[in-house]
Coordinates of C-alpha atoms and ligand atoms in Angstrom, one line a residue:
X8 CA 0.0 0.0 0.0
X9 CA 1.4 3.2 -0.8
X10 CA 1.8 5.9 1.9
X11 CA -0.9 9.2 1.3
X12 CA 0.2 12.5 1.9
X13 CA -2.9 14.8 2.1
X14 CA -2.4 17.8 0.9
X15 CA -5.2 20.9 1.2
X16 CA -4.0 23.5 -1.5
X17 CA -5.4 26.8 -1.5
X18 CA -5.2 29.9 -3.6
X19 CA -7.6 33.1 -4.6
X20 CA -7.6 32.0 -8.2
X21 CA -7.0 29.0 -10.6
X22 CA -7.4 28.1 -14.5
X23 CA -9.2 27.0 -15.9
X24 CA -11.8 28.1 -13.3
X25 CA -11.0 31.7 -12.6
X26 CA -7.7 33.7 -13.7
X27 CA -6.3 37.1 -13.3
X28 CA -2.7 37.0 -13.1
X29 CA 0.2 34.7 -12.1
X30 CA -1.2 33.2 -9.4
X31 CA -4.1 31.4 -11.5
X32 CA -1.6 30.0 -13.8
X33 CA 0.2 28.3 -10.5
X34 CA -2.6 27.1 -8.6
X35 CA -3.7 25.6 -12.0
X36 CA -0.7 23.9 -12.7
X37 CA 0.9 22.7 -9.4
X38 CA -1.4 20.9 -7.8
X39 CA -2.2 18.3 -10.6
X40 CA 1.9 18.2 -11.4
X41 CA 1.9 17.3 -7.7
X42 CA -0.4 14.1 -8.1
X43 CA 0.9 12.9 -11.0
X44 CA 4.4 12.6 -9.3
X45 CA 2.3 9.6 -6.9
X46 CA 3.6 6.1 -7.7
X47 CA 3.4 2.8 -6.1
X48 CA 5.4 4.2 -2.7
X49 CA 3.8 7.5 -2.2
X50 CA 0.3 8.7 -3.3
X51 CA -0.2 12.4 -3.4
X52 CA -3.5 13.3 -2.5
X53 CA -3.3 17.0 -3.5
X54 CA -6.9 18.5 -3.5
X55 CA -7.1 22.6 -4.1
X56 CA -10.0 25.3 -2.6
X57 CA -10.8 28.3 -4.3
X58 CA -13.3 31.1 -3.3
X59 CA -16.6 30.5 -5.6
X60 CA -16.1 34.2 -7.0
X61 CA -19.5 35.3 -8.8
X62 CA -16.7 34.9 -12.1
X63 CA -15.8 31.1 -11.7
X64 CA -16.8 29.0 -14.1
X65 CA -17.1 25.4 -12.9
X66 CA -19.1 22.5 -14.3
X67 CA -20.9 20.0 -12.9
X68 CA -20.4 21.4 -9.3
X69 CA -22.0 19.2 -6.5
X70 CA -23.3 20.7 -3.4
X71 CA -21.7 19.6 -0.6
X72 CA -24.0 21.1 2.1
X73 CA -24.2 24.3 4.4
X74 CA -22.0 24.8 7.4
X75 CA -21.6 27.9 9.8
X76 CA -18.8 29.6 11.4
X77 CA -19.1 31.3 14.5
X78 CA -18.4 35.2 14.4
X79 CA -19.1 37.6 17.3
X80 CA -22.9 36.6 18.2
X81 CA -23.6 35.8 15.2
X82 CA -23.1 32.7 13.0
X83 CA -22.1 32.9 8.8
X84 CA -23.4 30.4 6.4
X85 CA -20.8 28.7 4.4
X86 CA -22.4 26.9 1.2
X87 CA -19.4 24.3 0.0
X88 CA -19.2 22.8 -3.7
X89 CA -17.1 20.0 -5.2
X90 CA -16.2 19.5 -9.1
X91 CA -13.4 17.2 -10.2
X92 CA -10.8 18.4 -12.4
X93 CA -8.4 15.6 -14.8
X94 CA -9.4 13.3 -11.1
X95 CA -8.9 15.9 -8.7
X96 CA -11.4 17.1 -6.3
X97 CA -11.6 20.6 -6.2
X98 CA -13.5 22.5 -3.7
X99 CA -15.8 26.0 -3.9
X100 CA -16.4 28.2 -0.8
X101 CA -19.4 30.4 -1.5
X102 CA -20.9 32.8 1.2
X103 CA -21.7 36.3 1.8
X104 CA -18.2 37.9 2.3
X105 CA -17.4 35.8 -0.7
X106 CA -20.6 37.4 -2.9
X107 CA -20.6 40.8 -1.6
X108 CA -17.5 41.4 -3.5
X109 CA -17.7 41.2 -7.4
X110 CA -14.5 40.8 -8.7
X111 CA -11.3 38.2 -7.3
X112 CA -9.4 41.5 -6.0
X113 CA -11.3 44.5 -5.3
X114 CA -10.1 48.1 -4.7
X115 CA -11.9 48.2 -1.5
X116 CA -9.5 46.6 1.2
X117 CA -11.7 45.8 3.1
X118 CA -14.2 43.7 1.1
X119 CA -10.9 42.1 0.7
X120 CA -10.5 41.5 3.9
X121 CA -13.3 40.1 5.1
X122 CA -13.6 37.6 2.0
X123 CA -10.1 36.1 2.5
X124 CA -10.5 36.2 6.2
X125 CA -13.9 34.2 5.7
X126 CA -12.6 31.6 3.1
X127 CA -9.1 31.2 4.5
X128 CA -11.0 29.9 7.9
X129 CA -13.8 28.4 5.7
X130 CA -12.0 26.3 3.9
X131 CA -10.2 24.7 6.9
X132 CA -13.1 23.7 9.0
X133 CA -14.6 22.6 5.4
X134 CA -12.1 19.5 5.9
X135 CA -13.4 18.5 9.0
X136 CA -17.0 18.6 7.5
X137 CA -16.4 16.1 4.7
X138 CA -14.0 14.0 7.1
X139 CA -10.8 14.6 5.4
X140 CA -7.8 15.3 7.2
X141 CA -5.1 17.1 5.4
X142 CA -1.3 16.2 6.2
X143 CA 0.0 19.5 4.4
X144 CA -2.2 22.9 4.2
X145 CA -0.3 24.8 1.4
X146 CA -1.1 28.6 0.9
X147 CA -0.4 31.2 -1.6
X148 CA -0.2 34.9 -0.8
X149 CA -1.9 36.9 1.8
X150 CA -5.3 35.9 0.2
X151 CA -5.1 32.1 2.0
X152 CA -2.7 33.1 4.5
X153 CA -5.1 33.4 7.5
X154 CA -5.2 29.4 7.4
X155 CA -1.9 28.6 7.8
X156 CA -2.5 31.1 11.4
X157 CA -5.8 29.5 12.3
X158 CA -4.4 26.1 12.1
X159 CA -1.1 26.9 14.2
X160 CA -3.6 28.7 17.0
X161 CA -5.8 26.0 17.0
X162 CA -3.4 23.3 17.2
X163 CA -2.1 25.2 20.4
X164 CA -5.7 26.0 21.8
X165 CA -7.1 22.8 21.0
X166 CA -4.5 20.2 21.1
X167 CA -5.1 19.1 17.8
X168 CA -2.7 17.1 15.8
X169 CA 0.2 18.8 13.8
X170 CA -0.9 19.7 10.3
X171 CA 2.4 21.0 8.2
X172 CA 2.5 24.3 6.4
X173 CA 3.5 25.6 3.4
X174 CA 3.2 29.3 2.8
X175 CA 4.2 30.2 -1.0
X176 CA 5.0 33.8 -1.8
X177 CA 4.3 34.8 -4.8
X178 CA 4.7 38.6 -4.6
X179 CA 5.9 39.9 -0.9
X180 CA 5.1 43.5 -1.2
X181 CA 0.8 42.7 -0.9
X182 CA 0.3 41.4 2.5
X183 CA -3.5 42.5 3.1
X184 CA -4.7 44.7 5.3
X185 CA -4.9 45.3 8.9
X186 CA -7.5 42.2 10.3
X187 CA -7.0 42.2 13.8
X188 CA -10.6 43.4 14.6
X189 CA -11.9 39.9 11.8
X190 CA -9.5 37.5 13.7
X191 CA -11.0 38.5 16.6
X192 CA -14.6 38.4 15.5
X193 CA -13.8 34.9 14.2
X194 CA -13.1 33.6 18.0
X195 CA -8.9 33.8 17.0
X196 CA -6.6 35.9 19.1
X197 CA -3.7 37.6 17.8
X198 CA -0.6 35.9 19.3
X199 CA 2.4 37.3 20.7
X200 CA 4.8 37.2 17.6
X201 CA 8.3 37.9 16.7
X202 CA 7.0 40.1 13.7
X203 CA 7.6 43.7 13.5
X204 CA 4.6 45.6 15.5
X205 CA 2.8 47.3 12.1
X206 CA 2.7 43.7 11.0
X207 CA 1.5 41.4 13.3
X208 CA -2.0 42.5 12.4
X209 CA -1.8 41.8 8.6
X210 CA -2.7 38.5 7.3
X211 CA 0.6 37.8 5.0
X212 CA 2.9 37.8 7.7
X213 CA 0.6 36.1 10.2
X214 CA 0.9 33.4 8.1
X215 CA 4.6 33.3 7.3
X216 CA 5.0 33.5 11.1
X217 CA 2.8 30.4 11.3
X218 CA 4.1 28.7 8.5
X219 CA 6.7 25.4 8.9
X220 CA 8.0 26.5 5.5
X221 CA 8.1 29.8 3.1
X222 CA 8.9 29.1 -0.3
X223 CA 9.1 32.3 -2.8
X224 CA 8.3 31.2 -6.5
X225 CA 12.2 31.4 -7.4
X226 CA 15.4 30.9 -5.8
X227 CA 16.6 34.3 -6.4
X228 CA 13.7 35.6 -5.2
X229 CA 14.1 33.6 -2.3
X230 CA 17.4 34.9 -1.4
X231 CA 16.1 38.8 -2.4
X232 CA 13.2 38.7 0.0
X233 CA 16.0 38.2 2.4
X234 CA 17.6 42.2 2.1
X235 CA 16.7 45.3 2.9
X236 CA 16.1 46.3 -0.7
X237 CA 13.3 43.5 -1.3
X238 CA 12.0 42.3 2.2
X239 CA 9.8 45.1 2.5
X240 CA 10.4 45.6 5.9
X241 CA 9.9 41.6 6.7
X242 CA 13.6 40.7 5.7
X243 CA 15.1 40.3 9.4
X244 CA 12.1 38.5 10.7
X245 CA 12.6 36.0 7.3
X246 CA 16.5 36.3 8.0
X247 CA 15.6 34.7 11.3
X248 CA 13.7 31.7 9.8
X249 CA 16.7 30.8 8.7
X250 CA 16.5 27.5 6.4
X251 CA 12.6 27.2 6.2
X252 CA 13.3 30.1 4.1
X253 CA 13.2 28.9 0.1
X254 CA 13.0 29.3 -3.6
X255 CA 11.7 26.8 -5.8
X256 CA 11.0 28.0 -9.1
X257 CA 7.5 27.5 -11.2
X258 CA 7.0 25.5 -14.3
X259 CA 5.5 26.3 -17.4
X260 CA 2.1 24.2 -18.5
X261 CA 4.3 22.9 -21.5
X262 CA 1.1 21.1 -22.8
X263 CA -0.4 24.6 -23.2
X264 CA 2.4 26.3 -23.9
X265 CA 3.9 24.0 -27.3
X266 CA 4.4 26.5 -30.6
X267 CA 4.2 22.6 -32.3
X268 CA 0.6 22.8 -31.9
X269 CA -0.8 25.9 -30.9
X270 CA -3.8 26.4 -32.6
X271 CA -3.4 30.6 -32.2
X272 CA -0.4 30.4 -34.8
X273 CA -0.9 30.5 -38.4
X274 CA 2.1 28.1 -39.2
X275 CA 3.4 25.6 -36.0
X276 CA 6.6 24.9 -35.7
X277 CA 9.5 23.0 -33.1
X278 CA 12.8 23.2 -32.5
X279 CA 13.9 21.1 -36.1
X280 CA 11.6 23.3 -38.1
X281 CA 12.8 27.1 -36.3
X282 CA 12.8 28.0 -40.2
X283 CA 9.2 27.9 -40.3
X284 CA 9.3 30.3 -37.5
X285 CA 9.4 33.3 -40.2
X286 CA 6.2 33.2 -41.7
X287 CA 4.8 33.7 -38.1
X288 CA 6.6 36.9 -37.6
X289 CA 5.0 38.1 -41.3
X290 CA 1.7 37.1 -40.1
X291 CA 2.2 39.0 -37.1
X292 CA 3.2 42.5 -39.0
X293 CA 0.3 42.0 -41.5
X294 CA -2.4 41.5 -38.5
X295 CA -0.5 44.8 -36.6
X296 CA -0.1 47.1 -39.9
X297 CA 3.4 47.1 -39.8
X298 CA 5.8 46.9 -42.7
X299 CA 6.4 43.3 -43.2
X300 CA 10.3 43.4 -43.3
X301 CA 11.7 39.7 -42.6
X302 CA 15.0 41.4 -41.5
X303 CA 14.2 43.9 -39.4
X304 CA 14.7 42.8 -35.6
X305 CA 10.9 43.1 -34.2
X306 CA 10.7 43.6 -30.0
X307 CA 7.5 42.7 -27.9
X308 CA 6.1 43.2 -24.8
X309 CA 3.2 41.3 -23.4
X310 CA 2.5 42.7 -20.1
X311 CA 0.6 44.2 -17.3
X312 CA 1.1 47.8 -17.6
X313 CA 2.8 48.1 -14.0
X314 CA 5.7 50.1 -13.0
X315 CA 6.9 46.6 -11.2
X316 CA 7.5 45.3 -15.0
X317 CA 9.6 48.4 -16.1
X318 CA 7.6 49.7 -19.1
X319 CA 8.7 52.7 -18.1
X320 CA 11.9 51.7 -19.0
X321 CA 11.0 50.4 -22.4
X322 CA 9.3 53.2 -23.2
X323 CA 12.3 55.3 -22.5
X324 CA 14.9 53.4 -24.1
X325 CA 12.8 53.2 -27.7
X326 CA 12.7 56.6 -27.8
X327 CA 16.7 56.7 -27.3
X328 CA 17.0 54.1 -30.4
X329 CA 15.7 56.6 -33.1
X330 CA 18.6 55.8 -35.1
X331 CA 18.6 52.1 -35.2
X332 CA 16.3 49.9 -37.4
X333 CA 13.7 48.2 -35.4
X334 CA 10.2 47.4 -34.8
X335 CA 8.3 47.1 -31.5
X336 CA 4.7 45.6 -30.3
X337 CA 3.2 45.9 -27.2
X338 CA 0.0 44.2 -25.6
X339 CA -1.1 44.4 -22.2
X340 CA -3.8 46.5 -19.7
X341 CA -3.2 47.9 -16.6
X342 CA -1.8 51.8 -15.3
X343 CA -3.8 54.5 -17.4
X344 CA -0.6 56.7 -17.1
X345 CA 1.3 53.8 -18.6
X346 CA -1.2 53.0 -21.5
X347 CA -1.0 56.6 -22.2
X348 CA 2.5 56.7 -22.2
X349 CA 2.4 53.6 -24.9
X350 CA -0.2 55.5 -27.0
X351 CA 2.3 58.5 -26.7
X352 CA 5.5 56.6 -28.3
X353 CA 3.4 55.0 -31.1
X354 CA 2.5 58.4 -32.5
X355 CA 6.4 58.9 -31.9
X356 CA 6.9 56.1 -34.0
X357 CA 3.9 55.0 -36.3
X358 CA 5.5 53.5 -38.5
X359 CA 7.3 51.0 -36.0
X360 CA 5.1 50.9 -32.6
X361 CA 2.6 49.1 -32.3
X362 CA 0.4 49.4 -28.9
X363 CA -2.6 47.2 -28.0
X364 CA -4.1 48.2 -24.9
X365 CA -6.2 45.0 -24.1
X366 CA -6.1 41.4 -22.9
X367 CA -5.7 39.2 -25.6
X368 CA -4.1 35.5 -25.1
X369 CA -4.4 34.6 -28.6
X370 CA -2.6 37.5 -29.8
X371 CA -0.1 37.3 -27.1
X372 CA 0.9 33.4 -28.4
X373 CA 1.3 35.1 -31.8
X374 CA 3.3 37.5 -30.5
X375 CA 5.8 34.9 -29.2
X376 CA 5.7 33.2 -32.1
X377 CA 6.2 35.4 -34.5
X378 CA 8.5 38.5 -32.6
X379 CA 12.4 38.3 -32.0
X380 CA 13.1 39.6 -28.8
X381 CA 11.2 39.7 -25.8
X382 CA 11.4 42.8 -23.4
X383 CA 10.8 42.1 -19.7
X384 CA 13.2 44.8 -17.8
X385 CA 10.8 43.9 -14.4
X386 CA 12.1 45.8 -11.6
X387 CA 11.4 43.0 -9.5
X388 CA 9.8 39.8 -10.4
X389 CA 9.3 37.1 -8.1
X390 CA 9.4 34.7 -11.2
X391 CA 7.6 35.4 -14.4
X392 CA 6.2 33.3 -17.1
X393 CA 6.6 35.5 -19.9
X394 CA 10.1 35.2 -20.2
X395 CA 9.7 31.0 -20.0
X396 CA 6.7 31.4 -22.2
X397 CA 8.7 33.1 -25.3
X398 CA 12.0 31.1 -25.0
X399 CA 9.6 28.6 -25.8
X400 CA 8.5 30.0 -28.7
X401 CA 11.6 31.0 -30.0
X402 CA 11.7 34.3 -28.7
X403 CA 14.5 35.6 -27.1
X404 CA 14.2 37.2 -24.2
X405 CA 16.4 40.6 -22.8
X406 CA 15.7 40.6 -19.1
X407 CA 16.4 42.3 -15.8
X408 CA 18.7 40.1 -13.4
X409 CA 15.7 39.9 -10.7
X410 CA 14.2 36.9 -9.1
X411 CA 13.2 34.6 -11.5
X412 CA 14.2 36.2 -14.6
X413 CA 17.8 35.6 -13.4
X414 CA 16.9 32.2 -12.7
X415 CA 15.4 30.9 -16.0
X416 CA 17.6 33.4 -18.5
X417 CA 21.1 32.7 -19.0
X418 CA 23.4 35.8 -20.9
X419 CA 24.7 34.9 -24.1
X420 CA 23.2 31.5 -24.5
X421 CA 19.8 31.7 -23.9
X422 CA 18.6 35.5 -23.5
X423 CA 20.3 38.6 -22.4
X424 CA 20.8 40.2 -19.3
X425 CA 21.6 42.8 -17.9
X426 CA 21.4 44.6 -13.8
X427 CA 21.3 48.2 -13.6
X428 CA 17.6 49.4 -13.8
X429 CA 17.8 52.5 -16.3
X430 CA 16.7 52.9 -19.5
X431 CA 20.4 52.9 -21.1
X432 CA 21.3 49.6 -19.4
X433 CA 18.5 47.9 -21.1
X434 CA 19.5 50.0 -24.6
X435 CA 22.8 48.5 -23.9
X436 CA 21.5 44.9 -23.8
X437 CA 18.9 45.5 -26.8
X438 CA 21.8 46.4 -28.7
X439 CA 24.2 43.4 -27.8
X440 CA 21.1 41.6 -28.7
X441 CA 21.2 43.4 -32.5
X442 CA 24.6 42.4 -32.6
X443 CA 23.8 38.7 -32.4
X444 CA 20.6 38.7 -34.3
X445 CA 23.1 39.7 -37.6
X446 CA 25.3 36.6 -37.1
X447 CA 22.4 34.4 -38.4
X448 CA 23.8 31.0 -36.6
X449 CA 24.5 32.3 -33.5
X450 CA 21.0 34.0 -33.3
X451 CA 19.3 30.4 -33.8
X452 CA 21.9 28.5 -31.4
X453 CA 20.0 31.5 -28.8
X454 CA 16.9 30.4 -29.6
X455 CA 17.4 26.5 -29.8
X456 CA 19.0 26.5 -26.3
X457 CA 15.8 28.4 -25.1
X458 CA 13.6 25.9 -26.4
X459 CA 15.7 23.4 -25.3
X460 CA 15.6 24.0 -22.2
X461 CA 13.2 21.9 -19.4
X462 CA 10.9 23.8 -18.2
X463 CA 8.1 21.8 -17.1
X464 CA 6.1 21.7 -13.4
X465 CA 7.6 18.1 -12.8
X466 CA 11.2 19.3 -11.2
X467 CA 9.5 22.0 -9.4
X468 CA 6.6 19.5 -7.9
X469 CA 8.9 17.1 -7.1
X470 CA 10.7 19.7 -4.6
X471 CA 7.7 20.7 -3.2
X472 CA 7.0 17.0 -2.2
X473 CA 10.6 16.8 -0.4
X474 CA 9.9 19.5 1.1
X475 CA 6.2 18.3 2.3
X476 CA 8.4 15.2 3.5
X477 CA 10.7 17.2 5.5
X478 CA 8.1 19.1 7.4
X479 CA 5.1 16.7 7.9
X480 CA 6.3 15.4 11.5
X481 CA 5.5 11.5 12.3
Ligands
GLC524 C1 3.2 37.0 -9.3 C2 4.6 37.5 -9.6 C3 5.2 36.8 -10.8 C4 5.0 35.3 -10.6 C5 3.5 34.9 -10.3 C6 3.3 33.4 -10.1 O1 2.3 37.5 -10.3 O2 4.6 38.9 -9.8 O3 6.6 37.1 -10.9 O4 5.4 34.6 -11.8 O5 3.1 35.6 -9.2 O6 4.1 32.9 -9.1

């Protein structure tokens, strides 16, 4: 009989249910890549909970009955679903805080609050309803945080047995807001912690304080949450959890992701058949309205418009190219300022710039297929799929050295690179990128070892289970 680890995974968002950002692409990807690692020693009983957002689209969901939670005087309803996704239960949470706020994140911090407070708690007492006792309770962001707290201060007010925890960190900087008046209302105190004062009411680091293990979506990310620069005011309390501190990068769906048989493309191709590559790029300029000029080096960006992912700085340093020969697309919503700026440079340039202000995923795969070079100069990125995404494709990407970029982008032989966050550093590595796009062979051995490289969920998954077997105590 194999051994089961049971693992509760919980996250705001998750394809192909619900999706806003990077999160949704992880907590649609890991948990399955977790499961399939089971085998006739170990089986992986990885089972993920999501909020039912009015948005989700589920089918086939089975009510799994009404329970309450206890709040002040008063008790809240808490209505819970199951669907089962490729043989994986996956659980709703529906309820008033969960309904009274429209959309995944709202501006209003509060509706916030209480949602994430309310599901985070739900979704643990939701295990004891249907009998199923989780060895591992893995979290992601502030959003599910609360549960990794209300199952340490449980466990020490009730004497119940020790669950593990697993807190990933996807992007330090959002930690909620203040909840310490919710906790309370919930029945939870606030515990004496060794968090800085402003933060022991905020549900991110209540959880990291709780947690057995942190794991930030990349090693380098791991290490920068660590400084003064990127800890956002956290890095000597996660300086002083020492080695349950860790990166462990994300995978790409590669299934998805595959330019072999993307049906956005107008022609597929692989790594054997990079010639066929072309006609995309041609395609691509036709669709856009730009001249279709084989030769000329064509950039993109595919981004959120957010100053975290340096548009600024691409902005900037196309303007300081006037002289060079180039062409440059970009796609992605987000900062009015910074879609304004965009508009701005493509009436600088209209015979060059393209800008597309929307959300567009079939666009976007064209646009790795059928582009150069990829622009991502983030000024801090936790990991980032983009950059995996387009090496994939072919694409070559010209990156910051942050976090994950610095951990999936290698200079010279798979991307470029380069530190400094200014306009004229990333001019500097556009150009060395020019350089090597002329020197036909050398341009393709680039973009060969990108889409060479392995960057499936199944070496990533199979840390996270080592590490759920180094913190689940016997
Ligand atoms: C956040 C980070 C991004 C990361 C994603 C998934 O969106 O900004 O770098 O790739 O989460 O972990």
């Amino acid at each position: 009989m194999p051994k089961t680890i049971n693992v509760l995974f919980l996250a705001a968002e998750a394809e192909p249910f619900i999706k806003v950002g990077g999160l949704g692409d992880v907590a649609g990807s890991l948990p399955r890549a977790l499961r399939a690692l089971s085998n006739e020693d170990i089986k992986l009983d990885v089972r993920l909970v999501l909020p039912y957002h009015p948005a989700v689209k589920a089918d086939n969901l089975k009510p799994l009955g009404m329970f309450s939670l206890v709040r002040g005087a008063a008790e809240i309803q808490v209505e819970a679903f199951e669907t089962v996704l490729h043989g994986m239960p996956v659980y709703f949470i529906g309820g008033e805080p969960i309904r009274a706020n429209g959309s995944v994140y709202s501006l209003d911090a509060n509706l916030d609050a209480e949602k994430y407070a309310f599901f985070s708690f739900a979704a643990l007492e939701l295990t004891r309803q249907i009998n199923w006792a989780p060895d591992v309770i893995h979290g992601n962001d502030w959003h599910t945080a609360l549960s990794m707290y209300a199952s340490l201060t449980k466990r020490w007010e009730e004497g119940s047995r020790h669950v593990a925890s697993v807190l990933t960190l996807h992007n330090l900087p959002f930690m909620g807001p203040n909840v310490s008046e919710i906790v309370e209302s919930y029945g939870l105190k606030l515990a004496q912690t060794d968090l800085p004062d402003w933060a022991r009411v905020m549900p991110l680091p209540l959880g990291l304080w709780a947690s057995d293990a942190i794991v930030a979506v990349s090693p380098t990310y791991g290490k920068e949450i660590l400084t003064q620069e990127y800890g956002c005011g956290l890095d000597e309390f996660l300086r002083s959890r020492g080695e349950s501190v860790s990166g462990i990068l994300n995978g790409l769906d590669t299934a998805s992701f595959n330019p072999a048989d993307d049906t956005a493309l107008g022609v597929n191709f692989d790594i054997n058949t990079l010639e066929k590559r072309a006609a995309n790029k041609g395609l691509l300029q036709e669709r856009l309205g730009l001249p279709r000029e084989p030769e000329t080096p064509l950039l993109a960006m595919v981004s959120r418009m957010d100053v975290q992912k340096g548009v600024d700085l691409v902005f900037a340093a196309l303007k300081n190219m006037k002289k060079s020969n180039w062409q440059a697309i970009i796609l992605g919503t987000g900062d009015p300022k910074l879609e304004e700026a965009a508009m701005k440079l493509q009436e600088l340039f209209p015979e060059r710039v393209k800008v597309e202000t929307r959300y567009d995923a079939g666009l976007a795969r064209q646009i790795y297929a059928g582009s150069d070079m990829f622009l991502m100069p983030s000024r801090y990125e936790p990991c980032g799929l983009s950059q995996m995404i387009s090496m994939r494709y072919g694409c070559v990407p010209i990156v910051r050295a942050a976090g994950g970029l610095n951990d999936t982008v290698i200079h010279n032989k798979t991307g470029f690179v380069f530190e400094k966050i200014h306009h004229m550093s990333l001019v500097a590595a556009i150009n060395s990128a020019f350089k090597v796009y002329a020197e036909r062979e050398q341009w393709q051995a680039i973009q060969r070892a990108g889409m060479a490289q392995d960057l499936s969920w199944e070496s990533s998954a199979k840390k996270y289970l080592e590490l759920y077997q180094s913190i689940i105590k016997s």
